[in-house]
Every structure is written in structure tokens, then in C-alpha cells.
């Protein structure tokens, strides 16, 4: 059921400073910042060709990455997102196998406009896993 | 200078348990465990097609992931590795731009038999970055 790595999300406290570091130190090609107020983040994509690296800065008062940045004020690796063909089948399989789906267990529309679920990091050894139906 | 995402490394305290979770809960295809005593880890690759996900368990007394697991006993996202064409040119550019290269600044032979460098997480907003010459 697990498909491609869709993206790796890195939380940063200061997107402009992170963009400068990735561009000037690593020579990375970056997208323009995109504000996603309904998802509580501003995102910049780092072009690596085979997948997406997303630099996320909190946006608004109820950002889903605010608590992470409170615990990790410098920023850090926030989650990985894998693609699945059928997110409801994936969800049912996960629940039957004892994995915990965050929230009410129903897919939400993610930042790419596709259905997504987040899985409890305790079930995956400290890594927050997102699944996205593609 | 920044090329493809070569891999994402996830540190786990118990590789057998992590393999079971990825296989049974996520339906992932996994490699056999490979002991890399000279790198202080045992690694399992999760097949995602477009890049590599590496589950790392400490091996031996001087594992480079031991301190991370002491701080994060459940495990967690350890580092991301990007490909570069010329690691010495990348190193020189990084140092000239003020980024800190870990160790003595000279590439080591990484777990894939290629020259690698690690960059200070404080220069990349809490994310440990590995560069690998491919």
C-alpha cells in the first residue's frame, strides 16, 4: 500500500532566513513562498527533482506546527508524507492493524488539495507519518 | 549544487519492531537488515520507489545515532541526505558561506561507499543535513 515519498516537511521559525540558508549555503533552487492560511503554514519548496522538500513556517494563531516549534525553537524535521492509491482502504487497514489515525479518523483535504491522514508518531517510532491519496 | 534527495534516515530503537510496523501497518516493502559495523548501524531500506527511507538501529558501542536515541528514546527523524556532484566543491562553498561542516571537514566514506559530509543542524534550522557525492 505504501507508495512514493511525496515530501519531507521541515519546520522553520523564520522562512526568509531558511530560504537564504538553503539558497546561499546549499545552492538550492527554491519556489516562491506560498501562504496557505487554511492550513496554518507558509510553504517554500526546495527543488530536489525526485521528491519535494517543504520548508514550513507557522501562519496564523492555530498553526499545526506551532507546538512543534515551541518544543524545537530552532526548527527541525516535522513529518514525512507517503503516497497511497486509496486512502480509505489505507485507513481501514491501519486501524485494523492497531495503528492510530490522528483526528477523527476521516481524511482531510491537505495542503496539495488531496485527501490526507496523519498517523500517530508513537506507532512509527517517533516519526510523524502523513499519507496522501494521489 | 543541491541534487536529488538520496535518503531520509529514521532512527529506531528496535529494528525488528519497526520492520513489523512498516510491513504490517503500512504495507511497506522492506529490504533485509544489513549490518554496517564500520558505520555503527544496522539498516533496513523501505521501498518507496523515488528515494530511500532508511530505518537505522544502533550497532556496537560507538554508534553515531546512540546520542540521538538517548535524547529521543522512541526514535525519530534523524537526517536527510542530498546528492551533490562534487563534494569538495560543495564543502568549499559551504565553508565560504559560513556553514559548519561536522568533523574535520574532510569527506568520509559513507554507508553507501560514497564520500559524504554532515552539516551542522544549527545552520539548517534543526535539520541534520548529509551530502553525498554520487
PDB file of N, CA, C and O in Angstrom, chain A residues 1-5 8 10 12-13 17-18 21 24-28 46 48 50-51 53 74-80 82 93-94 97-99 119 123-127, chain B residues 1-5 8 10 12-13 17-18 21 24-28 46 48 50-51 53 74-80 82 93-94 97-99 119 123-127:
ATOM      1  N   UNK A   1       0.801  -1.212   0.000  1.00  0.00           N
ATOM      2  CA  UNK A   1       0.000   0.000   0.000  1.00  0.00           C
ATOM      3  C   UNK A   1       0.841   1.272   0.000  1.00  0.00           C
ATOM      4  O   UNK A   1       0.449   2.283  -0.561  1.00  0.00           O
ATOM      5  N   UNK A   2       2.065   1.211   0.604  1.00  0.00           N
ATOM      6  CA  UNK A   2       2.894   2.417   0.683  1.00  0.00           C
ATOM      7  C   UNK A   2       3.489   2.738  -0.683  1.00  0.00           C
ATOM      8  O   UNK A   2       4.183   1.920  -1.277  1.00  0.00           O
ATOM      9  N   UNK A   3       3.229   3.963  -1.174  1.00  0.00           N
ATOM     10  CA  UNK A   3       3.779   4.369  -2.460  1.00  0.00           C
ATOM     11  C   UNK A   3       4.991   5.259  -2.294  1.00  0.00           C
ATOM     12  O   UNK A   3       5.764   5.101  -1.347  1.00  0.00           O
ATOM     13  N   UNK A   4       5.152   6.202  -3.216  1.00  0.00           N
ATOM     14  CA  UNK A   4       6.324   7.080  -3.235  1.00  0.00           C
ATOM     15  C   UNK A   4       6.369   8.020  -2.034  1.00  0.00           C
ATOM     16  O   UNK A   4       5.357   8.289  -1.412  1.00  0.00           O
ATOM     17  N   UNK A   5       7.585   8.506  -1.767  1.00  0.00           N
ATOM     18  CA  UNK A   5       7.725   9.588  -0.789  1.00  0.00           C
ATOM     19  C   UNK A   5       7.261  10.866  -1.459  1.00  0.00           C
ATOM     20  O   UNK A   5       7.892  11.350  -2.411  1.00  0.00           O
ATOM     21  N   UNK A   8       9.066  15.626   2.329  1.00  0.00           N
ATOM     22  CA  UNK A   8       9.583  15.727   3.694  1.00  0.00           C
ATOM     23  C   UNK A   8       9.313  17.156   4.133  1.00  0.00           C
ATOM     24  O   UNK A   8       9.661  18.099   3.409  1.00  0.00           O
ATOM     25  N   UNK A  10       9.968  20.204   6.743  1.00  0.00           N
ATOM     26  CA  UNK A  10      10.899  20.720   7.735  1.00  0.00           C
ATOM     27  C   UNK A  10      10.300  22.006   8.298  1.00  0.00           C
ATOM     28  O   UNK A  10      10.022  22.944   7.542  1.00  0.00           O
ATOM     29  N   UNK A  12      10.416  25.489  10.203  1.00  0.00           N
ATOM     30  CA  UNK A  12      11.420  26.522  10.458  1.00  0.00           C
ATOM     31  C   UNK A  12      10.730  27.721  11.117  1.00  0.00           C
ATOM     32  O   UNK A  12       9.588  28.040  10.794  1.00  0.00           O
ATOM     33  N   UNK A  13      11.437  28.391  12.032  1.00  0.00           N
ATOM     34  CA  UNK A  13      10.820  29.532  12.702  1.00  0.00           C
ATOM     35  C   UNK A  13      10.837  30.797  11.847  1.00  0.00           C
ATOM     36  O   UNK A  13      10.066  31.714  12.107  1.00  0.00           O
ATOM     37  N   UNK A  17      14.890  33.537   6.552  1.00  0.00           N
ATOM     38  CA  UNK A  17      16.250  33.121   6.915  1.00  0.00           C
ATOM     39  C   UNK A  17      16.544  31.721   6.388  1.00  0.00           C
ATOM     40  O   UNK A  17      17.658  31.433   5.916  1.00  0.00           O
ATOM     41  N   UNK A  18      15.559  30.819   6.458  1.00  0.00           N
ATOM     42  CA  UNK A  18      15.766  29.454   5.946  1.00  0.00           C
ATOM     43  C   UNK A  18      15.967  29.481   4.435  1.00  0.00           C
ATOM     44  O   UNK A  18      16.840  28.773   3.896  1.00  0.00           O
ATOM     45  N   UNK A  21      19.471  30.514   3.727  1.00  0.00           N
ATOM     46  CA  UNK A  21      20.453  29.460   4.009  1.00  0.00           C
ATOM     47  C   UNK A  21      20.435  28.385   2.921  1.00  0.00           C
ATOM     48  O   UNK A  21      21.488  27.945   2.447  1.00  0.00           O
ATOM     49  N   UNK A  24      21.779  30.208  -0.397  1.00  0.00           N
ATOM     50  CA  UNK A  24      23.152  30.702  -0.433  1.00  0.00           C
ATOM     51  C   UNK A  24      24.159  29.649   0.023  1.00  0.00           C
ATOM     52  O   UNK A  24      25.253  29.557  -0.521  1.00  0.00           O
ATOM     53  N   UNK A  25      23.803  28.865   1.034  1.00  0.00           N
ATOM     54  CA  UNK A  25      24.764  27.873   1.546  1.00  0.00           C
ATOM     55  C   UNK A  25      24.711  26.576   0.737  1.00  0.00           C
ATOM     56  O   UNK A  25      25.729  25.986   0.416  1.00  0.00           O
ATOM     57  N   UNK A  26      23.479  26.125   0.427  1.00  0.00           N
ATOM     58  CA  UNK A  26      23.342  24.823  -0.251  1.00  0.00           C
ATOM     59  C   UNK A  26      23.172  24.971  -1.761  1.00  0.00           C
ATOM     60  O   UNK A  26      23.149  23.965  -2.479  1.00  0.00           O
ATOM     61  N   UNK A  27      23.036  26.202  -2.246  1.00  0.00           N
ATOM     62  CA  UNK A  27      22.840  26.367  -3.690  1.00  0.00           C
ATOM     63  C   UNK A  27      21.550  25.739  -4.179  1.00  0.00           C
ATOM     64  O   UNK A  27      21.482  25.246  -5.310  1.00  0.00           O
ATOM     65  N   UNK A  28      20.510  25.745  -3.334  1.00  0.00           N
ATOM     66  CA  UNK A  28      19.249  25.097  -3.706  1.00  0.00           C
ATOM     67  C   UNK A  28      18.383  26.032  -4.541  1.00  0.00           C
ATOM     68  O   UNK A  28      18.434  27.246  -4.389  1.00  0.00           O
ATOM     69  N   UNK A  46      11.757  23.186  -1.901  1.00  0.00           N
ATOM     70  CA  UNK A  46      13.156  23.073  -2.316  1.00  0.00           C
ATOM     71  C   UNK A  46      13.185  22.065  -3.461  1.00  0.00           C
ATOM     72  O   UNK A  46      12.733  20.929  -3.298  1.00  0.00           O
ATOM     73  N   UNK A  48      14.434  19.308  -5.481  1.00  0.00           N
ATOM     74  CA  UNK A  48      15.431  18.233  -5.461  1.00  0.00           C
ATOM     75  C   UNK A  48      15.150  17.190  -6.552  1.00  0.00           C
ATOM     76  O   UNK A  48      15.797  16.149  -6.582  1.00  0.00           O
ATOM     77  N   UNK A  50      13.499  14.538  -7.372  1.00  0.00           N
ATOM     78  CA  UNK A  50      12.788  13.257  -7.242  1.00  0.00           C
ATOM     79  C   UNK A  50      11.661  13.267  -6.222  1.00  0.00           C
ATOM     80  O   UNK A  50      10.865  12.337  -6.166  1.00  0.00           O
ATOM     81  N   UNK A  51      11.593  14.308  -5.388  1.00  0.00           N
ATOM     82  CA  UNK A  51      10.520  14.407  -4.399  1.00  0.00           C
ATOM     83  C   UNK A  51      10.443  15.866  -3.981  1.00  0.00           C
ATOM     84  O   UNK A  51      11.033  16.722  -4.651  1.00  0.00           O
ATOM     85  N   UNK A  53      10.875  18.759  -0.893  1.00  0.00           N
ATOM     86  CA  UNK A  53      11.240  19.186   0.457  1.00  0.00           C
ATOM     87  C   UNK A  53      10.446  20.449   0.721  1.00  0.00           C
ATOM     88  O   UNK A  53      10.492  21.388  -0.096  1.00  0.00           O
ATOM     89  N   UNK A  74      14.490  26.074  17.255  1.00  0.00           N
ATOM     90  CA  UNK A  74      15.331  26.298  16.066  1.00  0.00           C
ATOM     91  C   UNK A  74      14.716  25.705  14.811  1.00  0.00           C
ATOM     92  O   UNK A  74      15.203  25.945  13.704  1.00  0.00           O
ATOM     93  N   UNK A  75      13.687  24.867  14.981  1.00  0.00           N
ATOM     94  CA  UNK A  75      13.114  24.142  13.849  1.00  0.00           C
ATOM     95  C   UNK A  75      13.554  22.692  13.870  1.00  0.00           C
ATOM     96  O   UNK A  75      14.251  22.253  14.794  1.00  0.00           O
ATOM     97  N   UNK A  76      13.137  21.942  12.855  1.00  0.00           N
ATOM     98  CA  UNK A  76      13.523  20.541  12.773  1.00  0.00           C
ATOM     99  C   UNK A  76      12.666  19.784  11.777  1.00  0.00           C
ATOM    100  O   UNK A  76      11.786  20.351  11.123  1.00  0.00           O
ATOM    101  N   UNK A  77      12.956  18.474  11.691  1.00  0.00           N
ATOM    102  CA  UNK A  77      12.237  17.621  10.750  1.00  0.00           C
ATOM    103  C   UNK A  77      10.855  17.333  11.330  1.00  0.00           C
ATOM    104  O   UNK A  77      10.746  16.785  12.428  1.00  0.00           O
ATOM    105  N   UNK A  78       9.809  17.688  10.598  1.00  0.00           N
ATOM    106  CA  UNK A  78       8.463  17.616  11.154  1.00  0.00           C
ATOM    107  C   UNK A  78       7.703  16.349  10.768  1.00  0.00           C
ATOM    108  O   UNK A  78       7.147  15.681  11.623  1.00  0.00           O
ATOM    109  N   UNK A  79       7.645  16.020   9.487  1.00  0.00           N
ATOM    110  CA  UNK A  79       6.971  14.781   9.092  1.00  0.00           C
ATOM    111  C   UNK A  79       7.420  14.331   7.706  1.00  0.00           C
ATOM    112  O   UNK A  79       8.059  15.086   6.971  1.00  0.00           O
ATOM    113  N   UNK A  80       7.086  13.083   7.395  1.00  0.00           N
ATOM    114  CA  UNK A  80       7.269  12.551   6.040  1.00  0.00           C
ATOM    115  C   UNK A  80       5.895  12.186   5.510  1.00  0.00           C
ATOM    116  O   UNK A  80       5.014  11.777   6.274  1.00  0.00           O
ATOM    117  N   UNK A  82       3.876   9.919   2.589  1.00  0.00           N
ATOM    118  CA  UNK A  82       3.912   8.860   1.577  1.00  0.00           C
ATOM    119  C   UNK A  82       2.610   8.877   0.785  1.00  0.00           C
ATOM    120  O   UNK A  82       1.543   9.206   1.321  1.00  0.00           O
ATOM    121  N   UNK A  93      -7.107  -0.393   6.817  1.00  0.00           N
ATOM    122  CA  UNK A  93      -6.051  -1.367   7.099  1.00  0.00           C
ATOM    123  C   UNK A  93      -5.246  -0.948   8.323  1.00  0.00           C
ATOM    124  O   UNK A  93      -4.914  -1.782   9.186  1.00  0.00           O
ATOM    125  N   UNK A  94      -4.919   0.350   8.402  1.00  0.00           N
ATOM    126  CA  UNK A  94      -4.140   0.843   9.547  1.00  0.00           C
ATOM    127  C   UNK A  94      -4.891   0.627  10.851  1.00  0.00           C
ATOM    128  O   UNK A  94      -4.327   0.147  11.841  1.00  0.00           O
ATOM    129  N   UNK A  97      -4.973  -2.904  11.913  1.00  0.00           N
ATOM    130  CA  UNK A  97      -3.676  -3.406  12.379  1.00  0.00           C
ATOM    131  C   UNK A  97      -3.246  -2.732  13.673  1.00  0.00           C
ATOM    132  O   UNK A  97      -2.142  -2.984  14.164  1.00  0.00           O
ATOM    133  N   UNK A  98      -4.092  -1.867  14.224  1.00  0.00           N
ATOM    134  CA  UNK A  98      -3.793  -1.284  15.534  1.00  0.00           C
ATOM    135  C   UNK A  98      -3.094   0.061  15.484  1.00  0.00           C
ATOM    136  O   UNK A  98      -2.699   0.586  16.526  1.00  0.00           O
ATOM    137  N   UNK A  99      -2.905   0.638  14.287  1.00  0.00           N
ATOM    138  CA  UNK A  99      -2.266   1.958  14.209  1.00  0.00           C
ATOM    139  C   UNK A  99      -3.307   3.039  14.468  1.00  0.00           C
ATOM    140  O   UNK A  99      -4.480   2.880  14.116  1.00  0.00           O
ATOM    141  N   UNK A 119      -0.719   9.886  10.969  1.00  0.00           N
ATOM    142  CA  UNK A 119      -0.670   8.714  11.845  1.00  0.00           C
ATOM    143  C   UNK A 119       0.120   9.044  13.104  1.00  0.00           C
ATOM    144  O   UNK A 119       1.061   9.844  13.069  1.00  0.00           O
ATOM    145  N   UNK A 123       3.272   5.143  16.961  1.00  0.00           N
ATOM    146  CA  UNK A 123       3.144   3.864  16.248  1.00  0.00           C
ATOM    147  C   UNK A 123       4.236   3.682  15.201  1.00  0.00           C
ATOM    148  O   UNK A 123       4.372   2.592  14.640  1.00  0.00           O
ATOM    149  N   UNK A 124       4.982   4.770  14.925  1.00  0.00           N
ATOM    150  CA  UNK A 124       6.041   4.694  13.907  1.00  0.00           C
ATOM    151  C   UNK A 124       7.356   5.247  14.446  1.00  0.00           C
ATOM    152  O   UNK A 124       8.069   5.973  13.779  1.00  0.00           O
ATOM    153  N   UNK A 125       7.635   4.943  15.695  1.00  0.00           N
ATOM    154  CA  UNK A 125       8.962   5.147  16.278  1.00  0.00           C
ATOM    155  C   UNK A 125       9.391   6.610  16.206  1.00  0.00           C
ATOM    156  O   UNK A 125      10.500   6.934  15.812  1.00  0.00           O
ATOM    157  N   UNK A 126       8.454   7.474  16.605  1.00  0.00           N
ATOM    158  CA  UNK A 126       8.791   8.880  16.753  1.00  0.00           C
ATOM    159  C   UNK A 126       8.700   9.692  15.470  1.00  0.00           C
ATOM    160  O   UNK A 126       8.964  10.893  15.496  1.00  0.00           O
ATOM    161  N   UNK A 127       8.338   9.051  14.374  1.00  0.00           N
ATOM    162  CA  UNK A 127       8.198   9.790  13.108  1.00  0.00           C
ATOM    163  C   UNK A 127       6.719  10.030  12.820  1.00  0.00           C
ATOM    164  O   UNK A 127       5.920   9.090  12.807  1.00  0.00           O
TER     165      UNK A 127
ATOM    166  N   UNK B   1      23.834  23.532  -6.694  1.00  0.00           N
ATOM    167  CA  UNK B   1      24.678  22.422  -6.248  1.00  0.00           C
ATOM    168  C   UNK B   1      23.862  21.288  -5.628  1.00  0.00           C
ATOM    169  O   UNK B   1      24.239  20.140  -5.717  1.00  0.00           O
ATOM    170  N   UNK B   2      22.702  21.636  -5.041  1.00  0.00           N
ATOM    171  CA  UNK B   2      21.924  20.596  -4.362  1.00  0.00           C
ATOM    172  C   UNK B   2      21.223  19.706  -5.378  1.00  0.00           C
ATOM    173  O   UNK B   2      20.465  20.188  -6.217  1.00  0.00           O
ATOM    174  N   UNK B   3      21.444  18.408  -5.295  1.00  0.00           N
ATOM    175  CA  UNK B   3      20.819  17.467  -6.212  1.00  0.00           C
ATOM    176  C   UNK B   3      19.636  16.756  -5.570  1.00  0.00           C
ATOM    177  O   UNK B   3      18.943  17.324  -4.728  1.00  0.00           O
ATOM    178  N   UNK B   4      19.428  15.503  -5.964  1.00  0.00           N
ATOM    179  CA  UNK B   4      18.274  14.724  -5.512  1.00  0.00           C
ATOM    180  C   UNK B   4      18.319  14.424  -4.016  1.00  0.00           C
ATOM    181  O   UNK B   4      19.395  14.428  -3.405  1.00  0.00           O
ATOM    182  N   UNK B   5      17.151  14.131  -3.479  1.00  0.00           N
ATOM    183  CA  UNK B   5      17.111  13.596  -2.109  1.00  0.00           C
ATOM    184  C   UNK B   5      17.545  12.145  -2.187  1.00  0.00           C
ATOM    185  O   UNK B   5      16.847  11.302  -2.764  1.00  0.00           O
ATOM    186  N   UNK B   8      16.139   9.586   3.452  1.00  0.00           N
ATOM    187  CA  UNK B   8      15.730  10.103   4.759  1.00  0.00           C
ATOM    188  C   UNK B   8      16.052   9.008   5.763  1.00  0.00           C
ATOM    189  O   UNK B   8      15.678   7.843   5.553  1.00  0.00           O
ATOM    190  N   UNK B  10      15.681   7.447   9.482  1.00  0.00           N
ATOM    191  CA  UNK B  10      14.838   7.421  10.674  1.00  0.00           C
ATOM    192  C   UNK B  10      15.497   6.508  11.695  1.00  0.00           C
ATOM    193  O   UNK B  10      15.744   5.327  11.406  1.00  0.00           O
ATOM    194  N   UNK B  12      15.609   4.218  14.934  1.00  0.00           N
ATOM    195  CA  UNK B  12      14.641   3.423  15.706  1.00  0.00           C
ATOM    196  C   UNK B  12      15.401   2.623  16.761  1.00  0.00           C
ATOM    197  O   UNK B  12      16.520   2.172  16.531  1.00  0.00           O
ATOM    198  N   UNK B  13      14.772   2.456  17.929  1.00  0.00           N
ATOM    199  CA  UNK B  13      15.462   1.713  18.985  1.00  0.00           C
ATOM    200  C   UNK B  13      15.398   0.198  18.782  1.00  0.00           C
ATOM    201  O   UNK B  13      16.202  -0.526  19.357  1.00  0.00           O
ATOM    202  N   UNK B  17      10.995  -4.508  15.571  1.00  0.00           N
ATOM    203  CA  UNK B  17       9.659  -3.954  15.816  1.00  0.00           C
ATOM    204  C   UNK B  17       9.297  -2.923  14.750  1.00  0.00           C
ATOM    205  O   UNK B  17       8.150  -2.865  14.292  1.00  0.00           O
ATOM    206  N   UNK B  18      10.264  -2.110  14.359  1.00  0.00           N
ATOM    207  CA  UNK B  18       9.992  -1.112  13.319  1.00  0.00           C
ATOM    208  C   UNK B  18       9.667  -1.792  11.994  1.00  0.00           C
ATOM    209  O   UNK B  18       8.747  -1.382  11.278  1.00  0.00           O
ATOM    210  N   UNK B  21       6.147  -2.952  12.084  1.00  0.00           N
ATOM    211  CA  UNK B  21       5.173  -1.860  11.959  1.00  0.00           C
ATOM    212  C   UNK B  21       5.083  -1.384  10.513  1.00  0.00           C
ATOM    213  O   UNK B  21       3.987  -1.180   9.988  1.00  0.00           O
ATOM    214  N   UNK B  24       3.508  -4.463   8.441  1.00  0.00           N
ATOM    215  CA  UNK B  24       2.144  -4.895   8.746  1.00  0.00           C
ATOM    216  C   UNK B  24       1.156  -3.733   8.758  1.00  0.00           C
ATOM    217  O   UNK B  24       0.015  -3.878   8.328  1.00  0.00           O
ATOM    218  N   UNK B  25       1.579  -2.581   9.289  1.00  0.00           N
ATOM    219  CA  UNK B  25       0.644  -1.446   9.388  1.00  0.00           C
ATOM    220  C   UNK B  25       0.614  -0.636   8.090  1.00  0.00           C
ATOM    221  O   UNK B  25      -0.440  -0.229   7.623  1.00  0.00           O
ATOM    222  N   UNK B  26       1.808  -0.383   7.511  1.00  0.00           N
ATOM    223  CA  UNK B  26       1.879   0.478   6.322  1.00  0.00           C
ATOM    224  C   UNK B  26       1.923  -0.321   5.017  1.00  0.00           C
ATOM    225  O   UNK B  26       1.882   0.264   3.933  1.00  0.00           O
ATOM    226  N   UNK B  27       2.047  -1.641   5.115  1.00  0.00           N
ATOM    227  CA  UNK B  27       2.121  -2.439   3.892  1.00  0.00           C
ATOM    228  C   UNK B  27       3.359  -2.122   3.070  1.00  0.00           C
ATOM    229  O   UNK B  27       3.334  -2.187   1.836  1.00  0.00           O
ATOM    230  N   UNK B  28       4.463  -1.775   3.740  1.00  0.00           N
ATOM    231  CA  UNK B  28       5.686  -1.391   3.025  1.00  0.00           C
ATOM    232  C   UNK B  28       6.501  -2.622   2.632  1.00  0.00           C
ATOM    233  O   UNK B  28       6.477  -3.640   3.321  1.00  0.00           O
ATOM    234  N   UNK B  46      13.255   0.977   3.223  1.00  0.00           N
ATOM    235  CA  UNK B  46      11.826   0.924   2.916  1.00  0.00           C
ATOM    236  C   UNK B  46      11.690   1.326   1.449  1.00  0.00           C
ATOM    237  O   UNK B  46      12.142   2.402   1.052  1.00  0.00           O
ATOM    238  N   UNK B  48      10.231   2.931  -1.490  1.00  0.00           N
ATOM    239  CA  UNK B  48       9.219   3.923  -1.862  1.00  0.00           C
ATOM    240  C   UNK B  48       9.383   4.376  -3.316  1.00  0.00           C
ATOM    241  O   UNK B  48       8.705   5.298  -3.759  1.00  0.00           O
ATOM    242  N   UNK B  50      10.922   6.362  -5.379  1.00  0.00           N
ATOM    243  CA  UNK B  50      11.613   7.559  -5.868  1.00  0.00           C
ATOM    244  C   UNK B  50      12.814   7.985  -5.037  1.00  0.00           C
ATOM    245  O   UNK B  50      13.594   8.834  -5.458  1.00  0.00           O
ATOM    246  N   UNK B  51      12.965   7.421  -3.829  1.00  0.00           N
ATOM    247  CA  UNK B  51      14.129   7.729  -2.991  1.00  0.00           C
ATOM    248  C   UNK B  51      14.264   6.588  -1.983  1.00  0.00           C
ATOM    249  O   UNK B  51      13.630   5.542  -2.165  1.00  0.00           O
ATOM    250  N   UNK B  53      14.130   5.364   2.091  1.00  0.00           N
ATOM    251  CA  UNK B  53      13.880   5.597   3.511  1.00  0.00           C
ATOM    252  C   UNK B  53      14.715   4.556   4.244  1.00  0.00           C
ATOM    253  O   UNK B  53      14.627   3.365   3.935  1.00  0.00           O
ATOM    254  N   UNK B  74      12.119   6.895  21.814  1.00  0.00           N
ATOM    255  CA  UNK B  74      11.186   6.190  20.926  1.00  0.00           C
ATOM    256  C   UNK B  74      11.681   6.150  19.492  1.00  0.00           C
ATOM    257  O   UNK B  74      11.109   5.448  18.665  1.00  0.00           O
ATOM    258  N   UNK B  75      12.712   6.962  19.192  1.00  0.00           N
ATOM    259  CA  UNK B  75      13.183   7.093  17.815  1.00  0.00           C
ATOM    260  C   UNK B  75      12.726   8.418  17.231  1.00  0.00           C
ATOM    261  O   UNK B  75      12.096   9.227  17.927  1.00  0.00           O
ATOM    262  N   UNK B  76      13.049   8.630  15.957  1.00  0.00           N
ATOM    263  CA  UNK B  76      12.634   9.869  15.304  1.00  0.00           C
ATOM    264  C   UNK B  76      13.376  10.087  14.002  1.00  0.00           C
ATOM    265  O   UNK B  76      14.199   9.255  13.588  1.00  0.00           O
ATOM    266  N   UNK B  77      13.055  11.218  13.376  1.00  0.00           N
ATOM    267  CA  UNK B  77      13.671  11.558  12.093  1.00  0.00           C
ATOM    268  C   UNK B  77      15.096  12.047  12.372  1.00  0.00           C
ATOM    269  O   UNK B  77      15.278  13.028  13.099  1.00  0.00           O
ATOM    270  N   UNK B  78      16.088  11.405  11.800  1.00  0.00           N
ATOM    271  CA  UNK B  78      17.480  11.684  12.160  1.00  0.00           C
ATOM    272  C   UNK B  78      18.179  12.629  11.199  1.00  0.00           C
ATOM    273  O   UNK B  78      18.811  13.587  11.607  1.00  0.00           O
ATOM    274  N   UNK B  79      18.128  12.347   9.901  1.00  0.00           N
ATOM    275  CA  UNK B  79      18.746  13.274   8.945  1.00  0.00           C
ATOM    276  C   UNK B  79      18.168  13.073   7.553  1.00  0.00           C
ATOM    277  O   UNK B  79      17.482  12.092   7.282  1.00  0.00           O
ATOM    278  N   UNK B  80      18.460  14.065   6.684  1.00  0.00           N
ATOM    279  CA  UNK B  80      18.155  13.939   5.259  1.00  0.00           C
ATOM    280  C   UNK B  80      19.485  14.010   4.515  1.00  0.00           C
ATOM    281  O   UNK B  80      20.408  14.700   4.942  1.00  0.00           O
ATOM    282  N   UNK B  82      21.207  14.715   0.744  1.00  0.00           N
ATOM    283  CA  UNK B  82      21.077  15.222  -0.619  1.00  0.00           C
ATOM    284  C   UNK B  82      22.314  14.829  -1.417  1.00  0.00           C
ATOM    285  O   UNK B  82      23.419  14.729  -0.883  1.00  0.00           O
ATOM    286  N   UNK B  93      32.321  25.637  -0.890  1.00  0.00           N
ATOM    287  CA  UNK B  93      31.279  26.652  -0.985  1.00  0.00           C
ATOM    288  C   UNK B  93      30.573  26.836   0.362  1.00  0.00           C
ATOM    289  O   UNK B  93      30.311  27.972   0.793  1.00  0.00           O
ATOM    290  N   UNK B  94      30.285  25.721   1.033  1.00  0.00           N
ATOM    291  CA  UNK B  94      29.601  25.797   2.331  1.00  0.00           C
ATOM    292  C   UNK B  94      30.442  26.551   3.346  1.00  0.00           C
ATOM    293  O   UNK B  94      29.951  27.422   4.060  1.00  0.00           O
ATOM    294  N   UNK B  97      30.543  30.185   2.734  1.00  0.00           N
ATOM    295  CA  UNK B  97      29.277  30.866   3.029  1.00  0.00           C
ATOM    296  C   UNK B  97      28.958  30.849   4.521  1.00  0.00           C
ATOM    297  O   UNK B  97      27.889  31.310   4.927  1.00  0.00           O
ATOM    298  N   UNK B  98      29.858  30.287   5.338  1.00  0.00           N
ATOM    299  CA  UNK B  98      29.678  30.334   6.783  1.00  0.00           C
ATOM    300  C   UNK B  98      28.996  29.128   7.388  1.00  0.00           C
ATOM    301  O   UNK B  98      28.702  29.117   8.585  1.00  0.00           O
ATOM    302  N   UNK B  99      28.735  28.078   6.597  1.00  0.00           N
ATOM    303  CA  UNK B  99      28.120  26.868   7.148  1.00  0.00           C
ATOM    304  C   UNK B  99      29.206  25.987   7.765  1.00  0.00           C
ATOM    305  O   UNK B  99      30.342  25.953   7.289  1.00  0.00           O
ATOM    306  N   UNK B 119      26.473  18.358   7.862  1.00  0.00           N
ATOM    307  CA  UNK B 119      26.474  19.795   8.134  1.00  0.00           C
ATOM    308  C   UNK B 119      25.790  20.074   9.470  1.00  0.00           C
ATOM    309  O   UNK B 119      24.872  19.346   9.862  1.00  0.00           O
ATOM    310  N   UNK B 123      22.886  25.343  11.435  1.00  0.00           N
ATOM    311  CA  UNK B 123      22.934  26.167  10.222  1.00  0.00           C
ATOM    312  C   UNK B 123      21.761  25.889   9.290  1.00  0.00           C
ATOM    313  O   UNK B 123      21.562  26.607   8.310  1.00  0.00           O
ATOM    314  N   UNK B 124      21.008  24.798   9.587  1.00  0.00           N
ATOM    315  CA  UNK B 124      19.869  24.440   8.725  1.00  0.00           C
ATOM    316  C   UNK B 124      18.608  24.209   9.557  1.00  0.00           C
ATOM    317  O   UNK B 124      17.879  23.261   9.362  1.00  0.00           O
ATOM    318  N   UNK B 125      18.418  25.056  10.554  1.00  0.00           N
ATOM    319  CA  UNK B 125      17.151  25.144  11.272  1.00  0.00           C
ATOM    320  C   UNK B 125      16.739  23.801  11.881  1.00  0.00           C
ATOM    321  O   UNK B 125      15.608  23.364  11.756  1.00  0.00           O
ATOM    322  N   UNK B 126      17.725  23.187  12.549  1.00  0.00           N
ATOM    323  CA  UNK B 126      17.437  21.991  13.330  1.00  0.00           C
ATOM    324  C   UNK B 126      17.437  20.705  12.541  1.00  0.00           C
ATOM    325  O   UNK B 126      17.203  19.635  13.112  1.00  0.00           O
ATOM    326  N   UNK B 127      17.696  20.786  11.240  1.00  0.00           N
ATOM    327  CA  UNK B 127      17.747  19.555  10.427  1.00  0.00           C
ATOM    328  C   UNK B 127      19.201  19.174  10.159  1.00  0.00           C
ATOM    329  O   UNK B 127      19.980  19.993   9.667  1.00  0.00           O
TER     330      UNK B 127
END
